[in-house]
Amino acid sequence: MITELGHFALILAFLVAIVQAIVPLIGAHKRWHGWMAVAEPAAVAQFLLTAASFAALTHAFLVSDFSLRLVVLNSHSAKPMLYKISGVWGNHEGSMLLWVLILTLFGACAAWFGGQLPPTLKARVLAVQSAISVAFFAFIIFTSNPFLRLAVPPFDGQDLNPLLQDPGLAFHPPFLYLGYVGLSMAFSFAVAALIEGRVDAAWARWVRPWTLAAWVFLTIGIALGSWWAYYELGWGGFWFWDPVENASFMPWLIGAALLHSAIVVEKREALKSWTILLAILAFGFSLIGTFIVRSGVLTSVHAFANDPERGVFILFILAFFMGGALTLFAARANVMEAKGVFGMVSRESALVANNILLAVAAFVVFIGTIWPLVAEMFFDRKLSVGAPFFNMAFTPFMVVLGLILPLGSMLPWKRGNLGRVGRHLVPALVLAVAVAALAYALQTGKTALGPIGLLLGTWMVAGAAMDLWSRTGRGANRFGRLRRMPRADWGKAVAHAGLGITFIGVSGLMAWEQEDIRTVQLGEPFDVGAYTLVLNDVQEVKGPNYLSTMGDVTLSQDGSEIATLYPEKRVYPVAKMPTTEAAIDGGLLRDVYVVIGDPQSDGGWAVRTYIKPLANWIWLGSIIMAVGGVLSLTDRRYRVAAGARKAPAQGVPAE
């Protein structure tokens, strides 16, 4: 009964979405306030109905209702409760229902918190948002229905993919979708502004909080996925340039460019057309990512589905919304005339450079991701584009971005003096060079990657600190003024520092990682770097729904025991899939990472050991970036939205 109610609620939400996509749009065009007023209750109703549908599907997973096809394919009665819950979105159909739930949540939030928006713009934003919902409701109901029943339910299910039975993957998709789908609000605001015929500073102030929230969620989601890949896959890497990884990274880069571009629109009434284009492309790349994950056109360990028919449906959605938005963008070019002028040395110019670097970097990732498909379709050649290409093509843009970020943050609007700003940053430069020189002197190898990465990261962190300090003026009580500084300024500095810390972690790990692969006998010590390891025992252990081969490894340094590690190889009998569970002794400056392999003919065991310097700085930097975004979101200027442009009681002209 609950399942049928969930299915009915999904269909009803689809019908409400159709009404919301049409009626407010006509009302805004005709200035019919009653029709425009339909948007808000419809958005809330649409969210509540979708939430009820999602709750019904969750209930089916929790009680192991094996009359539901989706539960049979992705659950098992012996599975731990956390993975029964995450199993709801650990598959194609359930993950798409989560996608639509978040899509309707953002629409409802716009209805709840959009009180400062002019009525016509608000109606159009909610209508465009609902039009996206209509497309994805249709996709779910007609191609990916999660409520299909089985005539003869089996005794038990086939279990969830073992790789997904992990805390990191339980929380990774919801955060990633909050970011992916959150960018739809920037798209809706852009299209609504083009229909309205007005792109100004107030619009930029309205769109920035939505973009910033989506970017924060996307940052957290990508970091969780990277962390999962690091410790769960047993490869010891944090990023593999996998197509699905790239699918989330591209909108993150474009979203970051959009955030910085919107600042210029808000402050200087410049870069209007570029900002609107970025808002369209940010969500466009989210749809491209959805296509990559769902269609099976590109091979990935993360891909949910391998169904070309579903991929074609998403391709039509992408073509409709992107084609329509870009056509409208071209038709409304006259309303995006820039007003502000600025010199070559100014904050505006620095933000333009920032945008170019981020956009080109995203384009490089896109080309590298899609090129194997293009080569196969048009040249009948099977190609693989891997890490060497991405590292070589992508890294230079990030190096230049890291160099200009502190300078650009401190330049004044309209016209600046590079020498004056440079004098403020001398301490940051001295510190960065000193750290790089120390790293180069201490390292055993001759690679310059580590010292350069440390120089860039330290330059960005110290530059962010100097940026804050320079805003406190002169004289006494500078610390008091620092505490009273707007949260948006703090958020910017913290986010830039977080990016610098991530730079340090990535470069340190890639430059100074040590790897050791050998056959180890029980009780035989072996050295890796400065550490001594002993494989004491290997036992067979039974888990809740898996069988594990678990090693017992003692880690020592200079004769002192540091930790006991328990690497595992698990086999899930129902899914008939093995997984590797690395054992990690984590620390601020290094991780010791141990993976146990197969038994050998001489009675030993294959053991892989890695020493990973600064690995945790990668995720620490990501967390700090997200904290910076949250700090900016709590700034009072965002909470009041664009209060100065509050709509009069009789509405605001649309043209």
XYZ file of C-alpha atoms in Angstrom:
655
model
C 0.000 0.000 0.000
C 2.783 2.443 0.912
C 4.557 1.663 -2.354
C 1.422 2.406 -4.393
C 0.990 5.691 -2.542
C 4.593 6.595 -3.349
C 4.013 5.842 -7.035
C 0.809 7.894 -7.021
C 2.572 10.816 -5.285
C 5.275 10.755 -7.980
C 2.690 10.988 -10.769
C 0.804 13.732 -8.930
C 4.051 15.694 -8.475
C 4.598 15.382 -12.242
C 1.171 16.923 -12.916
C 1.790 19.744 -10.426
C 5.139 20.427 -12.103
C 3.403 20.805 -15.481
C 0.993 23.352 -14.016
C 3.825 25.235 -12.301
C 5.867 25.355 -15.517
C 3.028 26.937 -17.537
C 0.652 29.022 -15.398
C 3.143 31.380 -13.619
C 4.975 31.997 -16.899
C 1.750 33.146 -18.590
C 0.843 35.157 -15.481
C 4.190 36.958 -15.515
C 3.801 37.804 -19.194
C 0.231 39.094 -18.756
C 0.815 40.672 -15.300
C -1.895 38.453 -13.841
C -0.942 38.338 -10.180
C -3.289 35.455 -9.391
C -1.610 33.264 -11.985
C 1.853 34.273 -10.780
C 0.828 33.402 -7.222
C 0.295 29.770 -8.295
C 4.082 29.286 -8.419
C 4.792 29.301 -4.682
C 2.205 26.765 -3.406
C 2.849 24.600 -6.458
C 6.586 24.535 -5.735
C 5.959 23.530 -2.123
C 3.369 20.900 -3.106
C 5.712 19.496 -5.730
C 8.463 19.081 -3.136
C 6.171 17.508 -0.522
C 4.760 15.018 -3.020
C 8.241 14.057 -4.236
C 9.415 13.721 -0.626
C 6.476 11.395 0.060
C 7.401 9.296 -2.968
C 11.044 9.124 -1.865
C 9.968 8.201 1.684
C 7.834 5.356 0.307
C 10.789 3.973 -1.642
C 13.012 4.291 1.429
C 10.421 2.373 3.477
C 10.486 -0.444 0.920
C 14.273 -0.735 1.310
C 14.146 -0.575 5.111
C 11.583 -3.380 5.440
C 13.172 -5.404 2.584
C 10.031 -5.397 0.439
C 11.177 -7.850 -2.230
C 7.993 -7.462 -4.203
C 9.630 -4.279 -5.517
C 12.021 -4.978 -8.382
C 14.451 -2.221 -7.360
C 14.780 -3.615 -3.811
C 15.492 -7.096 -5.148
C 18.266 -5.814 -7.420
C 19.921 -3.569 -4.817
C 19.316 -4.915 -1.333
C 19.500 -7.977 0.875
C 17.961 -8.808 4.226
C 21.407 -9.293 5.851
C 22.717 -5.901 4.742
C 23.517 -3.383 7.537
C 20.872 -0.680 8.049
C 23.079 2.173 6.801
C 23.488 0.433 3.439
C 19.806 -0.395 3.216
C 19.198 3.354 3.403
C 22.003 4.251 0.994
C 20.771 1.492 -1.304
C 17.817 3.751 -2.083
C 20.120 5.988 -4.147
C 22.819 3.400 -4.887
C 21.182 2.529 -8.204
C 19.942 4.297 -11.321
C 16.223 4.600 -10.573
C 16.582 5.568 -6.910
C 19.374 8.042 -7.604
C 17.203 9.777 -10.214
C 14.383 10.044 -7.687
C 16.886 11.634 -5.280
C 17.911 13.991 -8.117
C 14.291 15.117 -8.600
C 13.736 15.389 -4.836
C 16.647 17.819 -4.581
C 15.469 19.662 -7.699
C 12.049 20.241 -6.125
C 13.688 21.119 -2.787
C 15.577 23.989 -4.418
C 12.355 25.153 -6.053
C 10.559 25.087 -2.698
C 13.454 27.002 -1.080
C 13.147 29.663 -3.778
C 9.456 29.939 -2.903
C 10.167 30.112 0.831
C 13.158 32.458 0.803
C 12.539 34.503 -2.341
C 10.428 37.175 -0.670
C 12.697 39.980 -1.881
C 12.380 38.996 -5.541
C 10.140 41.016 -7.878
C 6.926 38.996 -8.458
C 7.443 38.595 -12.204
C 11.039 37.402 -11.843
C 10.118 35.021 -9.026
C 7.269 33.529 -11.054
C 9.559 33.005 -14.040
C 12.355 31.477 -11.938
C 9.950 28.977 -10.377
C 8.401 28.197 -13.769
C 11.786 27.486 -15.388
C 12.817 25.386 -12.384
C 9.599 23.421 -12.703
C 10.137 22.917 -16.435
C 13.367 21.114 -15.549
C 11.388 19.041 -13.043
C 8.851 18.119 -15.733
C 11.615 16.735 -17.929
C 13.107 14.605 -15.161
C 9.727 13.442 -13.821
C 8.976 12.240 -17.361
C 12.374 10.538 -17.515
C 11.710 8.662 -14.271
C 8.089 7.710 -14.906
C 8.519 6.581 -18.514
C 12.045 5.082 -18.532
C 13.228 4.565 -14.938
C 10.243 3.823 -12.718
C 11.507 2.837 -9.245
C 8.118 1.384 -8.217
C 7.894 -1.571 -10.614
C 6.481 -4.687 -8.931
C 7.394 -8.355 -9.395
C 4.601 -10.866 -9.868
C 6.536 -13.522 -7.896
C 8.793 -11.908 -5.249
C 12.003 -13.840 -4.464
C 12.929 -14.929 -0.967
C 15.838 -12.467 -0.782
C 17.557 -9.778 -2.807
C 20.720 -9.645 -4.909
C 22.506 -7.155 -2.612
C 23.954 -3.710 -3.286
C 27.203 -3.348 -5.222
C 29.863 -4.049 -2.524
C 31.898 -1.011 -3.589
C 28.944 1.148 -2.555
C 28.663 -0.451 0.883
C 30.866 2.129 2.524
C 30.158 5.252 4.646
C 31.943 7.488 2.148
C 29.694 6.332 -0.683
C 26.610 6.488 1.526
C 26.980 10.283 1.854
C 28.857 11.118 -1.356
C 25.900 11.008 -3.826
C 23.477 13.204 -1.791
C 26.080 15.956 -1.405
C 27.119 15.639 -5.046
C 23.496 15.901 -6.192
C 22.894 18.912 -3.961
C 25.711 20.553 -5.902
C 24.787 19.219 -9.349
C 21.118 20.031 -9.035
C 21.698 23.241 -7.090
C 23.261 24.729 -10.208
C 19.812 24.462 -11.797
C 18.847 27.521 -9.724
C 21.572 29.586 -11.390
C 20.239 28.348 -14.737
C 16.657 29.234 -13.802
C 17.690 32.722 -12.673
C 19.640 33.231 -15.905
C 16.786 32.145 -18.170
C 14.239 34.123 -16.120
C 16.419 37.248 -16.366
C 16.702 36.816 -20.127
C 12.920 36.464 -20.447
C 12.486 39.442 -18.123
C 14.928 41.475 -20.156
C 16.909 42.713 -17.171
C 20.364 41.666 -15.996
C 21.751 43.999 -13.349
C 23.536 44.181 -10.002
C 20.415 43.121 -8.112
C 20.117 39.980 -10.249
C 23.758 39.117 -9.539
C 23.165 39.504 -5.807
C 20.129 37.225 -5.984
C 21.864 34.490 -7.976
C 25.132 34.346 -6.016
C 23.823 32.679 -2.804
C 22.218 29.860 -4.801
C 25.379 29.315 -6.815
C 27.538 29.483 -3.711
C 25.386 26.922 -1.876
C 25.561 24.552 -4.853
C 29.327 25.030 -5.122
C 29.794 24.258 -1.403
C 27.776 21.043 -1.698
C 29.651 20.068 -4.851
C 32.977 20.669 -3.088
C 31.951 18.393 -0.212
C 30.607 15.742 -2.588
C 33.767 15.663 -4.712
C 35.952 15.520 -1.586
C 33.934 12.589 -0.200
C 34.258 10.754 -3.516
C 37.998 11.399 -3.628
C 38.382 10.195 -0.032
C 36.402 7.038 -0.821
C 38.545 6.294 -3.892
C 41.664 6.788 -1.769
C 40.933 4.290 0.976
C 38.355 1.931 -0.550
C 39.605 0.984 -4.004
C 42.999 -0.043 -2.656
C 44.863 1.771 -5.433
C 46.122 4.437 -3.089
C 45.116 7.297 -5.388
C 42.813 10.214 -4.684
C 41.935 11.140 -8.291
C 42.041 9.037 -11.443
C 40.561 11.382 -14.074
C 37.763 8.875 -14.476
C 34.888 10.139 -16.734
C 32.475 10.267 -13.808
C 34.992 12.107 -11.627
C 35.448 14.583 -14.453
C 31.673 14.894 -14.804
C 31.488 16.400 -11.314
C 34.708 18.407 -11.637
C 33.661 20.331 -14.763
C 30.581 21.991 -13.199
C 32.687 22.716 -10.101
C 35.173 24.672 -12.221
C 32.434 26.512 -14.130
C 30.562 27.180 -10.871
C 33.690 28.717 -9.363
C 34.057 30.933 -12.451
C 30.369 31.926 -12.180
C 30.791 32.943 -8.526
C 33.677 35.245 -9.377
C 32.014 36.619 -12.501
C 28.797 37.470 -10.627
C 30.877 39.614 -8.257
C 31.846 41.838 -11.190
C 28.190 42.175 -12.268
C 27.162 43.026 -8.715
C 29.925 45.533 -8.045
C 30.609 47.051 -11.460
C 27.706 46.138 -13.848
C 30.222 44.478 -16.178
C 30.627 40.932 -17.610
C 26.838 40.485 -17.780
C 26.741 38.331 -20.899
C 29.657 36.202 -19.686
C 27.988 35.642 -16.309
C 24.693 34.597 -17.900
C 26.569 32.243 -20.227
C 28.424 30.680 -17.282
C 25.125 30.164 -15.432
C 23.783 28.305 -18.462
C 26.963 26.266 -18.950
C 27.281 25.329 -15.265
C 23.977 23.475 -15.320
C 24.719 22.278 -18.848
C 27.829 20.495 -17.592
C 25.729 18.967 -14.805
C 23.420 17.526 -17.468
C 26.436 16.327 -19.473
C 27.655 14.574 -16.320
C 24.256 12.947 -15.895
C 24.412 11.746 -19.491
C 27.891 10.270 -18.984
C 26.846 8.423 -15.823
C 23.518 7.123 -17.133
C 24.130 6.319 -20.799
C 27.079 3.949 -20.596
C 28.792 5.673 -23.548
C 31.971 5.974 -21.465
C 33.335 3.225 -19.231
C 33.644 4.081 -15.540
C 33.811 2.262 -12.225
C 31.211 4.775 -10.972
C 28.634 4.491 -13.762
C 25.108 3.676 -12.541
C 23.590 2.463 -15.786
C 24.511 1.105 -19.189
C 21.381 1.873 -21.183
C 21.748 3.875 -24.420
C 17.960 4.481 -24.627
C 17.995 6.278 -21.303
C 21.063 8.178 -22.442
C 19.195 9.393 -25.544
C 16.361 10.695 -23.335
C 18.858 12.687 -21.244
C 20.519 13.890 -24.439
C 17.152 15.291 -25.547
C 16.761 17.031 -22.178
C 20.258 18.496 -22.551
C 19.578 19.639 -26.129
C 16.223 21.197 -25.233
C 17.339 23.202 -22.220
C 20.788 24.160 -23.454
C 19.598 24.868 -26.980
C 16.650 26.908 -25.740
C 18.710 28.853 -23.217
C 21.503 29.637 -25.685
C 18.968 30.734 -28.325
C 17.372 33.055 -25.781
C 20.843 34.257 -24.803
C 21.536 35.251 -28.405
C 18.139 36.907 -28.838
C 18.526 38.997 -25.668
C 22.094 40.172 -26.256
C 20.937 43.796 -26.141
C 19.910 43.619 -22.459
C 23.378 42.505 -21.335
C 25.287 45.631 -22.276
C 28.179 46.252 -19.870
C 28.205 49.600 -18.043
C 31.336 49.517 -15.913
C 34.768 50.250 -17.393
C 38.031 49.193 -15.803
C 41.765 49.302 -16.379
C 44.107 46.472 -17.257
C 45.397 46.425 -13.667
C 42.254 46.090 -11.551
C 40.263 43.540 -9.652
C 37.898 43.217 -12.611
C 40.797 42.245 -14.884
C 42.039 39.729 -12.326
C 38.550 38.184 -12.125
C 38.386 38.026 -15.921
C 41.729 36.171 -15.923
C 40.404 33.888 -13.177
C 37.327 33.144 -15.304
C 39.339 32.428 -18.425
C 41.648 30.034 -16.589
C 38.801 28.141 -14.930
C 36.726 27.963 -18.109
C 39.641 26.774 -20.261
C 40.605 24.233 -17.584
C 37.031 22.900 -17.651
C 37.185 22.745 -21.458
C 40.459 20.772 -21.287
C 38.844 18.268 -18.907
C 35.808 18.048 -21.205
C 37.943 17.360 -24.293
C 39.980 14.715 -22.470
C 36.820 13.049 -21.183
C 34.850 13.014 -24.418
C 37.690 12.459 -26.914
C 37.691 8.609 -26.700
C 34.005 8.688 -27.707
C 34.674 11.135 -30.559
C 37.625 9.057 -31.806
C 35.547 5.880 -31.839
C 32.515 7.476 -33.536
C 34.266 9.496 -36.236
C 37.677 7.867 -36.697
C 36.888 4.243 -35.745
C 39.767 4.238 -33.277
C 39.728 3.118 -29.678
C 41.700 5.561 -27.552
C 42.258 5.955 -23.847
C 42.944 9.404 -22.383
C 44.531 8.990 -18.970
C 46.252 10.857 -16.183
C 49.378 11.870 -18.182
C 47.291 13.971 -20.583
C 45.216 15.597 -17.853
C 48.205 16.290 -15.630
C 50.129 17.887 -18.483
C 47.224 19.861 -19.999
C 45.380 20.872 -16.824
C 48.169 21.656 -14.357
C 49.586 24.796 -16.088
C 46.244 26.595 -15.779
C 46.076 25.829 -12.072
C 49.658 27.018 -11.573
C 48.865 30.384 -13.202
C 45.615 30.603 -11.224
C 47.523 30.030 -7.989
C 50.021 32.741 -8.888
C 47.471 35.474 -9.644
C 44.915 34.648 -6.934
C 46.516 36.588 -4.031
C 47.304 39.567 -6.272
C 43.818 39.692 -7.740
C 42.164 39.481 -4.317
C 43.952 42.610 -3.127
C 43.671 44.780 -6.250
C 41.119 47.617 -6.000
C 38.122 47.918 -8.290
C 38.333 49.895 -11.557
C 42.043 50.782 -11.442
C 44.900 49.549 -9.264
C 48.623 49.786 -8.659
C 50.399 46.443 -8.974
C 53.480 47.701 -7.139
C 51.485 48.840 -4.118
C 49.672 45.513 -3.875
C 52.958 43.664 -4.379
C 54.507 45.440 -1.398
C 51.704 44.118 0.827
C 52.415 40.597 -0.400
C 56.195 40.632 0.100
C 55.949 38.693 3.430
C 53.786 36.050 1.726
C 56.262 35.718 -1.144
C 59.247 35.463 1.218
C 57.506 32.756 3.243
C 56.492 30.810 0.109
C 60.020 30.897 -1.322
C 61.487 29.863 2.039
C 59.122 26.875 2.324
C 59.909 25.809 -1.253
C 63.661 26.147 -0.685
C 63.449 24.103 2.509
C 61.466 21.388 0.731
C 63.950 21.274 -2.128
C 66.880 21.027 0.307
C 65.299 18.219 2.327
C 63.892 16.056 -0.443
C 65.861 13.041 -1.543
C 64.794 13.112 -5.183
C 65.353 15.828 -7.759
C 61.760 16.507 -8.843
C 60.670 20.124 -8.705
C 56.964 19.225 -8.372
C 56.961 19.153 -4.575
C 58.796 22.451 -3.963
C 56.745 24.256 -6.643
C 53.495 22.939 -5.174
C 54.531 24.009 -1.695
C 55.512 27.433 -3.018
C 52.144 27.923 -4.728
C 50.134 26.607 -1.790
C 52.011 28.686 0.775
C 51.750 31.748 -1.478
C 47.949 31.316 -1.633
C 47.500 30.678 2.099
C 49.812 33.509 3.162
C 48.344 35.771 0.471
C 44.832 35.161 1.838
C 46.065 36.063 5.342
C 47.756 39.240 4.051
C 44.575 40.156 2.157
C 42.599 40.090 5.423
C 45.300 41.949 7.340
C 45.571 44.674 4.695
C 41.864 45.461 5.144
C 42.315 46.383 8.808
C 43.944 49.716 7.974
C 46.626 51.256 10.167
C 47.042 52.144 13.818
C 45.709 50.416 16.897
C 42.855 47.936 17.235
C 43.602 46.160 13.948
C 42.594 42.837 15.506
C 39.275 44.354 16.540
C 38.612 45.467 12.966
C 39.646 42.014 11.775
C 36.961 40.427 13.968
C 34.310 42.847 12.679
C 35.156 42.274 9.023
C 32.216 41.099 6.830
C 31.830 37.343 6.698
C 31.982 37.405 2.914
C 35.550 38.750 3.144
C 36.432 36.064 5.670
C 34.782 33.432 3.484
C 36.760 34.483 0.417
C 40.070 34.375 2.305
C 39.284 31.017 3.944
C 38.221 29.443 0.615
C 41.375 30.676 -1.137
C 43.501 29.358 1.742
C 41.712 26.002 1.482
C 42.592 25.798 -2.204
C 46.216 26.535 -1.316
C 46.239 23.746 1.281
C 44.822 21.333 -1.308
C 47.596 22.388 -3.711
C 50.164 21.533 -1.031
C 48.580 18.133 -0.383
C 48.325 17.158 -4.054
C 51.885 18.202 -4.920
C 53.392 16.634 -1.794
C 51.628 13.318 -2.344
C 52.504 13.128 -6.037
C 56.142 14.184 -5.554
C 57.213 12.225 -2.490
C 55.025 9.117 -2.337
C 56.886 5.842 -1.663
C 55.554 2.493 -2.860
C 56.617 -1.026 -1.901
C 55.178 -4.281 -3.297
C 56.554 -7.601 -2.014
C 55.790 -11.102 -0.807
C 55.872 -11.169 2.998
C 56.222 -14.196 5.285
C 54.406 -14.243 8.624
C 56.559 -12.718 11.369
C 59.184 -11.403 8.915
C 59.902 -7.645 9.343
C 60.434 -5.443 6.300
C 61.289 -1.775 5.890
C 59.506 0.862 3.829
C 61.037 4.303 4.093
C 61.566 5.158 7.739
C 59.099 2.500 8.951
C 59.279 -1.204 9.815
C 56.290 -3.475 9.278
C 55.603 -7.041 10.413
C 52.774 -9.232 9.135
C 51.882 -11.083 12.338
C 48.896 -13.132 11.223
C 46.197 -13.552 8.570
C 42.740 -14.742 9.625
C 39.399 -15.491 8.014
C 36.728 -13.262 9.559
C 32.959 -13.307 8.971
C 31.207 -9.942 8.625
C 27.476 -9.117 8.541
C 27.171 -9.931 4.827
C 30.728 -10.695 3.736
C 33.724 -12.964 4.353
C 37.048 -11.284 5.052
C 40.700 -12.252 4.826
C 42.179 -9.924 7.466
C 45.847 -9.263 8.068
C 47.404 -8.173 11.370
C 50.288 -5.786 10.673
C 52.473 -4.044 13.267
C 53.862 -0.644 12.258
C 57.029 0.604 14.009
C 59.522 3.437 13.687
C 62.968 3.429 15.300
C 62.027 0.367 17.348
C 58.843 1.936 18.779
C 55.481 0.477 17.859
C 53.183 3.105 16.323
C 50.042 1.181 15.384
C 48.503 -2.153 14.505
C 46.857 -2.211 11.099
C 44.198 -4.609 9.793
C 44.066 -4.646 5.983
C 41.298 -6.800 4.488
C 40.185 -8.526 1.329
C 36.431 -9.016 1.452
C 34.169 -11.246 -0.607
C 30.411 -10.618 -0.722
C 28.820 -14.051 -1.398
C 25.462 -12.723 -2.626
C 26.919 -10.232 -5.104
C 29.918 -12.532 -5.759
C 32.260 -9.540 -5.734
C 35.543 -8.918 -3.898
C 36.623 -5.587 -2.418
C 39.856 -4.318 -0.927
C 39.859 -2.555 2.444
C 43.117 -0.704 2.964
C 44.458 -0.193 6.484
C 45.732 3.349 7.034
C 47.675 4.884 9.875
C 46.804 8.504 9.248
C 48.614 11.612 10.356
C 48.905 15.290 9.549
C 52.205 14.887 7.682
C 51.847 11.378 6.217
C 49.716 8.261 5.855
C 51.080 4.727 6.019
C 48.809 2.732 3.735
C 48.800 -1.097 3.722
C 46.917 -3.450 1.386
C 46.950 -7.234 1.681
C 46.826 -9.297 -1.497
C 46.601 -12.986 -2.359
C 48.448 -15.896 -0.715
C 51.603 -16.999 -2.555
C 52.926 -20.463 -3.357
C 55.770 -20.114 -0.841
C 53.355 -19.552 2.041
C 53.757 -15.776 2.069
C 51.291 -13.017 1.257
C 51.411 -10.217 -1.301
C 51.525 -6.909 0.565
C 51.509 -3.389 -0.889
C 52.699 -0.542 1.312
C 52.638 3.181 0.559
C 54.026 6.153 2.429
C 51.840 9.083 1.395
C 53.126 12.490 2.518
C 50.556 15.251 3.146
C 47.675 13.098 1.869
C 45.175 14.432 4.398
C 45.922 18.010 3.381
C 43.929 17.334 0.198
C 40.681 16.764 2.104
C 41.533 19.266 4.825
C 41.826 21.918 2.103
C 38.507 20.830 0.611
C 36.799 21.121 4.000
C 38.314 24.585 4.497
C 37.092 25.647 1.032
C 33.574 24.517 1.938
C 33.777 26.332 5.295
C 34.782 29.476 3.415
C 31.692 29.140 1.236
C 29.450 28.675 4.288
C 30.998 31.755 5.936
C 30.179 33.798 2.849
C 26.618 32.468 2.833
C 26.083 33.709 6.400
C 27.025 37.270 5.436
C 24.167 39.657 6.165
C 24.257 41.003 2.617
C 23.214 37.571 1.346
C 20.557 37.048 4.013
C 18.722 40.202 2.997
C 19.220 39.309 -0.705
C 18.669 42.417 -2.743
C 16.614 44.374 -0.291
C 17.424 47.652 -1.956
C 15.504 46.439 -5.029
C 12.447 45.180 -3.130
C 9.470 45.060 -5.451
C 6.628 47.573 -5.106
C 3.212 46.237 -4.193
C 1.943 46.488 -7.782
C 4.801 44.509 -9.297
C 7.751 45.450 -11.461
C 7.568 45.952 -15.221
C 9.035 43.004 -17.082
C 10.371 44.902 -20.007
